[in-house]
PDB file of C-alpha atoms in Angstrom:
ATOM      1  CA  UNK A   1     -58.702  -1.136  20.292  1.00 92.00           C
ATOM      2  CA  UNK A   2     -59.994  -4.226  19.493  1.00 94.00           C
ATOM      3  CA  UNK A   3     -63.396  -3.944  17.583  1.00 96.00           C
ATOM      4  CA  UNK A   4     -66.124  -6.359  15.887  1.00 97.00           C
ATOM      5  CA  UNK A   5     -66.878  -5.178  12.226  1.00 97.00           C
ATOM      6  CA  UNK A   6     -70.296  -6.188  10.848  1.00 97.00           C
ATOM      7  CA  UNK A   7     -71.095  -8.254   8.093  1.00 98.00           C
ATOM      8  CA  UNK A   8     -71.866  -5.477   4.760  1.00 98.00           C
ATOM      9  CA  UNK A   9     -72.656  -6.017   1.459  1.00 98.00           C
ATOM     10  CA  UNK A  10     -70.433  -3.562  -0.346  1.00 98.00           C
ATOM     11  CA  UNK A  11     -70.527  -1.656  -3.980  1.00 98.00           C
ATOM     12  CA  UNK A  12     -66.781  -1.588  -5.232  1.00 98.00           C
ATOM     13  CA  UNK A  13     -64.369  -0.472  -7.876  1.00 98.00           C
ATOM     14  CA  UNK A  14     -61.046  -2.429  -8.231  1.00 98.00           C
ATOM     15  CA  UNK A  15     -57.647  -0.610  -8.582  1.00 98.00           C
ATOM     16  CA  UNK A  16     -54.606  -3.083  -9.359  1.00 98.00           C
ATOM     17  CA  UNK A  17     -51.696  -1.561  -8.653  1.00 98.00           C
ATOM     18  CA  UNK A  18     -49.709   0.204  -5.687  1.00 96.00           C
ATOM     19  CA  UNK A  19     -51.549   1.406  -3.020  1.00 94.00           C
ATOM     20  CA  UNK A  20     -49.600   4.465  -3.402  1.00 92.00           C
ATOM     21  CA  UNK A  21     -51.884   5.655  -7.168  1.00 94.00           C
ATOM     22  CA  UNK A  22     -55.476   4.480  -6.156  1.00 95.00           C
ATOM     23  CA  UNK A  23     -57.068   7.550  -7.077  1.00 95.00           C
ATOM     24  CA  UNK A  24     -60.416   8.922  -5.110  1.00 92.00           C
ATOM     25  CA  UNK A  25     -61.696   9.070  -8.644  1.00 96.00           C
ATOM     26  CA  UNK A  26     -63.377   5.451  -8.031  1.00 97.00           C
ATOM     27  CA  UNK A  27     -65.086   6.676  -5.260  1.00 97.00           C
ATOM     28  CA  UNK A  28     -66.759   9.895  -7.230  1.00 96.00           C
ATOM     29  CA  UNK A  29     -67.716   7.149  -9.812  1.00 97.00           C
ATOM     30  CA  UNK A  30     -69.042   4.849  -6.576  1.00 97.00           C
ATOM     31  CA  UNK A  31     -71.181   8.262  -5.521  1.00 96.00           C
ATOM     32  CA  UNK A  32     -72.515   8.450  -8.648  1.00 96.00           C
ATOM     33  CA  UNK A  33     -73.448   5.331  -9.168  1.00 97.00           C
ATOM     34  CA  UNK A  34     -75.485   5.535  -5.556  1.00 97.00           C
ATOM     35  CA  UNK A  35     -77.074   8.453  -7.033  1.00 96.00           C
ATOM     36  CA  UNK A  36     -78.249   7.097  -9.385  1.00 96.00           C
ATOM     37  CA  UNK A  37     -79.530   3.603  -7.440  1.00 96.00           C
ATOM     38  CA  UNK A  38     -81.457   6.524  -5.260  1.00 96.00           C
ATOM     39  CA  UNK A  39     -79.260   5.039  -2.368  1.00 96.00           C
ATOM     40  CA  UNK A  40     -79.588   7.264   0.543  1.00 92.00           C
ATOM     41  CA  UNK A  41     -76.854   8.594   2.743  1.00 86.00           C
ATOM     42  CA  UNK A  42     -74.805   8.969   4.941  1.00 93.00           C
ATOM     43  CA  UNK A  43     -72.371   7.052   2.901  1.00 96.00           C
ATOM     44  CA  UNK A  44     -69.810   4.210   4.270  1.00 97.00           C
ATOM     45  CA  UNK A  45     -66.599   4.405   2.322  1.00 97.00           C
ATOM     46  CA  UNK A  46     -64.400   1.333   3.049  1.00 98.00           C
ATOM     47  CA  UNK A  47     -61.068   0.450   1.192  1.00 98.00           C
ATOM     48  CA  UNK A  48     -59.601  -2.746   0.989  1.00 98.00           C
ATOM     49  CA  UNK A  49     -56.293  -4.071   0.503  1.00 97.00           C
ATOM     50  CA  UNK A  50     -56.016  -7.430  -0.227  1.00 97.00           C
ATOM     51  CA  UNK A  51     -52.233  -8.030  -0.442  1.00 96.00           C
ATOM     52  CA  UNK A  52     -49.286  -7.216   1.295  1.00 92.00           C
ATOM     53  CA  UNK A  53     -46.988  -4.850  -0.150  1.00 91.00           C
ATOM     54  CA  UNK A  54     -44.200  -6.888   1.256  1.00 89.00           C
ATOM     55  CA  UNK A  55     -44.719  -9.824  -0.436  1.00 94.00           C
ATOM     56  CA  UNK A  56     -46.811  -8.608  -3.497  1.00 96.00           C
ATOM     57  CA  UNK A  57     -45.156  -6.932  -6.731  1.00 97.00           C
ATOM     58  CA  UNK A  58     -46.174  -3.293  -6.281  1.00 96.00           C
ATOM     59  CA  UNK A  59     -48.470  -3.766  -9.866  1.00 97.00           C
ATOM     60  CA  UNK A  60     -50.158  -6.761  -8.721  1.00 98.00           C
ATOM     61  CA  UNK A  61     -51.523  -5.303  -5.544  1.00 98.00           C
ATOM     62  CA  UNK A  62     -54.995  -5.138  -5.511  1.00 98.00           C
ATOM     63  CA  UNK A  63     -57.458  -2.332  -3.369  1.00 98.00           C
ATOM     64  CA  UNK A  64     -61.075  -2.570  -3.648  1.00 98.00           C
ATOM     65  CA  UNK A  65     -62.916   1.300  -2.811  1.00 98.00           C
ATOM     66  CA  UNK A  66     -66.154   0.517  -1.957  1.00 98.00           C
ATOM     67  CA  UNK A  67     -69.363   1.435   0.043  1.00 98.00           C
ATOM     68  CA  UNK A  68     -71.490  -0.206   2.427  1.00 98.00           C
ATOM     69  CA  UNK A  69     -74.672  -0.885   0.420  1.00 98.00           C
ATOM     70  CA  UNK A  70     -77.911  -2.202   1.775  1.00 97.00           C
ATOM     71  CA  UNK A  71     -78.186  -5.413  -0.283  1.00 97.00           C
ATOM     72  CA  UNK A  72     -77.023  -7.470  -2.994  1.00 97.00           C
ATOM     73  CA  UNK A  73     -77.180  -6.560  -6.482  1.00 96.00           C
ATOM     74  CA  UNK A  74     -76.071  -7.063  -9.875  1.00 96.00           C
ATOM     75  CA  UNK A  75     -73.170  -5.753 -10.732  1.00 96.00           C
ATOM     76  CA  UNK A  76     -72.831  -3.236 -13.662  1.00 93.00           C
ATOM     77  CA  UNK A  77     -70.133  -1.877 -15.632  1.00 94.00           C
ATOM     78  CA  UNK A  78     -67.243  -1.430 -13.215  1.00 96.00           C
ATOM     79  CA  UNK A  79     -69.275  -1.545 -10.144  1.00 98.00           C
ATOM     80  CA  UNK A  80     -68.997  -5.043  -8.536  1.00 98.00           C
ATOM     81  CA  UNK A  81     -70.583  -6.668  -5.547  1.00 98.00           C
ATOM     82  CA  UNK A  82     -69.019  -8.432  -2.514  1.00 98.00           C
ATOM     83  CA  UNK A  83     -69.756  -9.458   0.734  1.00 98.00           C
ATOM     84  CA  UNK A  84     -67.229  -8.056   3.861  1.00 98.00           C
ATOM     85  CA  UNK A  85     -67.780 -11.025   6.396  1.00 96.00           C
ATOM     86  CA  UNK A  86     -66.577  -8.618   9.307  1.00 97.00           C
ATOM     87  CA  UNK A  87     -64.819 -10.093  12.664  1.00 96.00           C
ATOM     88  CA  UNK A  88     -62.746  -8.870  14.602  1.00 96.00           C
ATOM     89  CA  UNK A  89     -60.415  -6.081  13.777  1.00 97.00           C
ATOM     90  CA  UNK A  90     -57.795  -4.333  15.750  1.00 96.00           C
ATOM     91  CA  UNK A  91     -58.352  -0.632  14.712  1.00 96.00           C
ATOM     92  CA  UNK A  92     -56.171   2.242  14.956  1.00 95.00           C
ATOM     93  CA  UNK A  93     -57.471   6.054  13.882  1.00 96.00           C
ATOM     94  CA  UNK A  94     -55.175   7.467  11.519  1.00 95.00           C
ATOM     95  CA  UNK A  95     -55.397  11.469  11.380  1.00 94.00           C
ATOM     96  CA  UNK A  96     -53.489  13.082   8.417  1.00 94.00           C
ATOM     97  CA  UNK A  97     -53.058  13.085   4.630  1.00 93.00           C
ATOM     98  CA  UNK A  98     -53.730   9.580   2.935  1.00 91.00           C
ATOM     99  CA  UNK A  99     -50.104  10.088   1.072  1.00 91.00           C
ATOM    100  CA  UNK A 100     -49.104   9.081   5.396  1.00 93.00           C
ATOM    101  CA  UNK A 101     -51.295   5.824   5.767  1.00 93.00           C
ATOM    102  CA  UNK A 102     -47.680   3.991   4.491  1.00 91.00           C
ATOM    103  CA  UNK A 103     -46.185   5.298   7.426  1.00 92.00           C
ATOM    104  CA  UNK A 104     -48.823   4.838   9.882  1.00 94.00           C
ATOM    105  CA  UNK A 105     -49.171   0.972   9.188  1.00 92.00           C
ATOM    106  CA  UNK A 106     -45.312   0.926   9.447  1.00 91.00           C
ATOM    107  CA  UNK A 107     -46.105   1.953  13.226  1.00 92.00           C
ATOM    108  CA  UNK A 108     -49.360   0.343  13.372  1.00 91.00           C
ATOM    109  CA  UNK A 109     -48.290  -3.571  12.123  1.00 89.00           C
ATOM    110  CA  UNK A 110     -45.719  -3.915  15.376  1.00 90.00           C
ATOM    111  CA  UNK A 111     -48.044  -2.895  17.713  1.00 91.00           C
ATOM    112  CA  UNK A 112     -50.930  -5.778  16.691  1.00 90.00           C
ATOM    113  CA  UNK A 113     -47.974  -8.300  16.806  1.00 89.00           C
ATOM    114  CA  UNK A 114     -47.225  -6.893  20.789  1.00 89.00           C
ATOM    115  CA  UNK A 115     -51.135  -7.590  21.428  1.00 90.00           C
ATOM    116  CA  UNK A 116     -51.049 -10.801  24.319  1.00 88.00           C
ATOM    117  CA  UNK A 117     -54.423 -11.573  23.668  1.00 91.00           C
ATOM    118  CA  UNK A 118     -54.730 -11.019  19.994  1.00 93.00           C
ATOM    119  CA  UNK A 119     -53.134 -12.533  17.328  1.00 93.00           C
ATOM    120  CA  UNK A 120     -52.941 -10.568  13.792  1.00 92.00           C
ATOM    121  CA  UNK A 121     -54.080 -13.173  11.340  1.00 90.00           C
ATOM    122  CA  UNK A 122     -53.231 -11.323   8.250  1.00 84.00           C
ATOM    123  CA  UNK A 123     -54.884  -9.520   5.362  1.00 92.00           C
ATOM    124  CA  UNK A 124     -57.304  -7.709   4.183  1.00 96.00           C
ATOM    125  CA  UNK A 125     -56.241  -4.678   5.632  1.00 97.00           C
ATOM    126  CA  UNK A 126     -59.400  -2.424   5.870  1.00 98.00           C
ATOM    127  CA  UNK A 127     -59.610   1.300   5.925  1.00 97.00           C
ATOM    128  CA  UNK A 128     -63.063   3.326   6.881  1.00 97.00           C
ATOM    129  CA  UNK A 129     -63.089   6.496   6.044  1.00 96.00           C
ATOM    130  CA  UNK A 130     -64.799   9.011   8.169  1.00 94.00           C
ATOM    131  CA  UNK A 131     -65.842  11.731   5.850  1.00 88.00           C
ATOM    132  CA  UNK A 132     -68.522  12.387   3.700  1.00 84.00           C
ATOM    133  CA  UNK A 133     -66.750  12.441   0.280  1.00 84.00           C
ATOM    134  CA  UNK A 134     -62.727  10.683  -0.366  1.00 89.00           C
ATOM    135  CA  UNK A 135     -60.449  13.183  -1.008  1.00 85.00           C
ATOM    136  CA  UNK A 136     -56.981  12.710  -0.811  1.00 84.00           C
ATOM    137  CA  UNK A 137     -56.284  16.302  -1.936  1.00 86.00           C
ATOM    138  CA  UNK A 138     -56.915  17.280   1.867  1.00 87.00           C
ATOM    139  CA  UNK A 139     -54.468  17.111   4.602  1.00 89.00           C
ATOM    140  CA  UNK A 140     -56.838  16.320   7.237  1.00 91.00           C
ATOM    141  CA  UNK A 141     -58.616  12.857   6.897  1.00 92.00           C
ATOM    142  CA  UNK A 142     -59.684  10.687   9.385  1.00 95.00           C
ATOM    143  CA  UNK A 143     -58.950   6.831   8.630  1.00 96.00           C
ATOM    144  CA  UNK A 144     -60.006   3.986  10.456  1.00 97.00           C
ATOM    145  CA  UNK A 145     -57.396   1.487   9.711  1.00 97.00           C
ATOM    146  CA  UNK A 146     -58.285  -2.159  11.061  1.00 97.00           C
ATOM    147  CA  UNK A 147     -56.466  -4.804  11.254  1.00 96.00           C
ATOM    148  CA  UNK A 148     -58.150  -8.642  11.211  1.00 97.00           C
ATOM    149  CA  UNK A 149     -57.122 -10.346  14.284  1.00 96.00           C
ATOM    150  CA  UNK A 150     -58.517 -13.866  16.491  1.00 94.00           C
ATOM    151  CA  UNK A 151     -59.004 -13.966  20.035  1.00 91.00           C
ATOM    152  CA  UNK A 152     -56.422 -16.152  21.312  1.00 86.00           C
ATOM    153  CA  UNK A 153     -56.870 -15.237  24.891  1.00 76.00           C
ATOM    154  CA  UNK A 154     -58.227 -19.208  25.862  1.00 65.00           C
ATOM    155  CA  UNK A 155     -55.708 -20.682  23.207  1.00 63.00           C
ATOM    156  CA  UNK A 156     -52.271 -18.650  24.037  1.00 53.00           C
ATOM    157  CA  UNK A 157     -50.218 -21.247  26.208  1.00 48.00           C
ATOM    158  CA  UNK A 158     -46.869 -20.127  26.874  1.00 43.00           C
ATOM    159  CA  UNK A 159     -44.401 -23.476  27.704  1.00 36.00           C
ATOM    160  CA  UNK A 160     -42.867 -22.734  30.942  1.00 38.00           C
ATOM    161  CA  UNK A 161     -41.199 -25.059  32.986  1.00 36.00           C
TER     162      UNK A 161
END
C-alpha cells in the first residue's frame, strides 16, 4: 500500500557496515538513553538504510536505528539527532526473522517498480518495527518495510501513436 509517513525528529545510533551485522544492541543503548531523558513510551523504533547494497561496498553501508523522539535535542555521546522528512512510502509488512528482510526486499523492490501510478524514487529504505523492544533473536517480528516513492499518476504519459 501506498502510505504518507510523518515528519519525526528521531534519536539514532549509526552502524557502518552490512546490513547483515547491525546488532539490536544500538537499540538497548537507544532505550536506555530514553530512560534516562524520562521519555515516555510506547516507543517508535525506525531503521534506516541509506545505501543500496547493490551499489555500495558491503563496509561502507550505512543504517541509522533510531526512535521517534518528541523534539530536537543535543546530541550526546553516540546518540545523534536527525530529522525524517516523511512522504510517501510504498510499505510492505514483513512477518519473520530479521536474518529474512534480504529476501523480502528481493521480492518487495520488483513489485514498487510494477506500481503504474507510483514511481520508486530510491533510498532511504525505512523499516518500522512493530514491537516493543528489537530483537533479532526472535523468529517472529513484524517489519514495516517502506519504500519512498512520488505520485506520478498526473505526470506518467505513455507515447502512443
Amino acid at each position: 500500500t501506498i502510505r504518507r509517513l510523518h515528519r519525526a525528529h528521531l534519536a539514532f545510533i549509526r552502524h557502518v557496515g552490512p546490513y547483515e551485522t547491525v546488532p539490536d544492541t544500538l537499540f538497548d543503548a537507544l532505550e536506555d538513553w530514553a530512560t534516562i531523558q524520562g521519555l515516555a513510551g510506547p516507543r517508535i523504533w525506525i531503521g534506516i538504510g541509506h545505501d543500496a547494497p547493490s551499489t555500495t561496498r558491503p563496509e561502507h553501508l550505512r543504517f541509522d536505528a533510531a526512535l521517534v523522539v518528541p523534539s530536537a535535542f543535543a546530541p550526546t555521546g553516540t546518540i545523534g539527532h536527525q530529522v525524517f522528512e516523511g512522504g510517501a512510502f510504498a510499505v510492505t509488512t514483513h512477518a519473520g526473522p530479521f536474518a529474512t528482510l534480504p529476501a523480502a526486499y528481493a521480492t518487495i523492490f520488483p513489485r514498487v517498480m510494477q506500481l503504474r501510478k507510483h514511481r520508486l524514487i530510491g533510498l532511504p529504505a525505512v523499516e518500522i518495527y512493530q514491537t516493543a523492544r528489537v530483537n533479532a533473536r526472535l523468529q517472529l517480528n513484524v517489519t514495516d518495510i517502506c519504500l519512498p516513492v512520488v505520485d506520478c499518476s498526473s505526470r506518467c504519459v505513455t507515447m502512443s501513436r
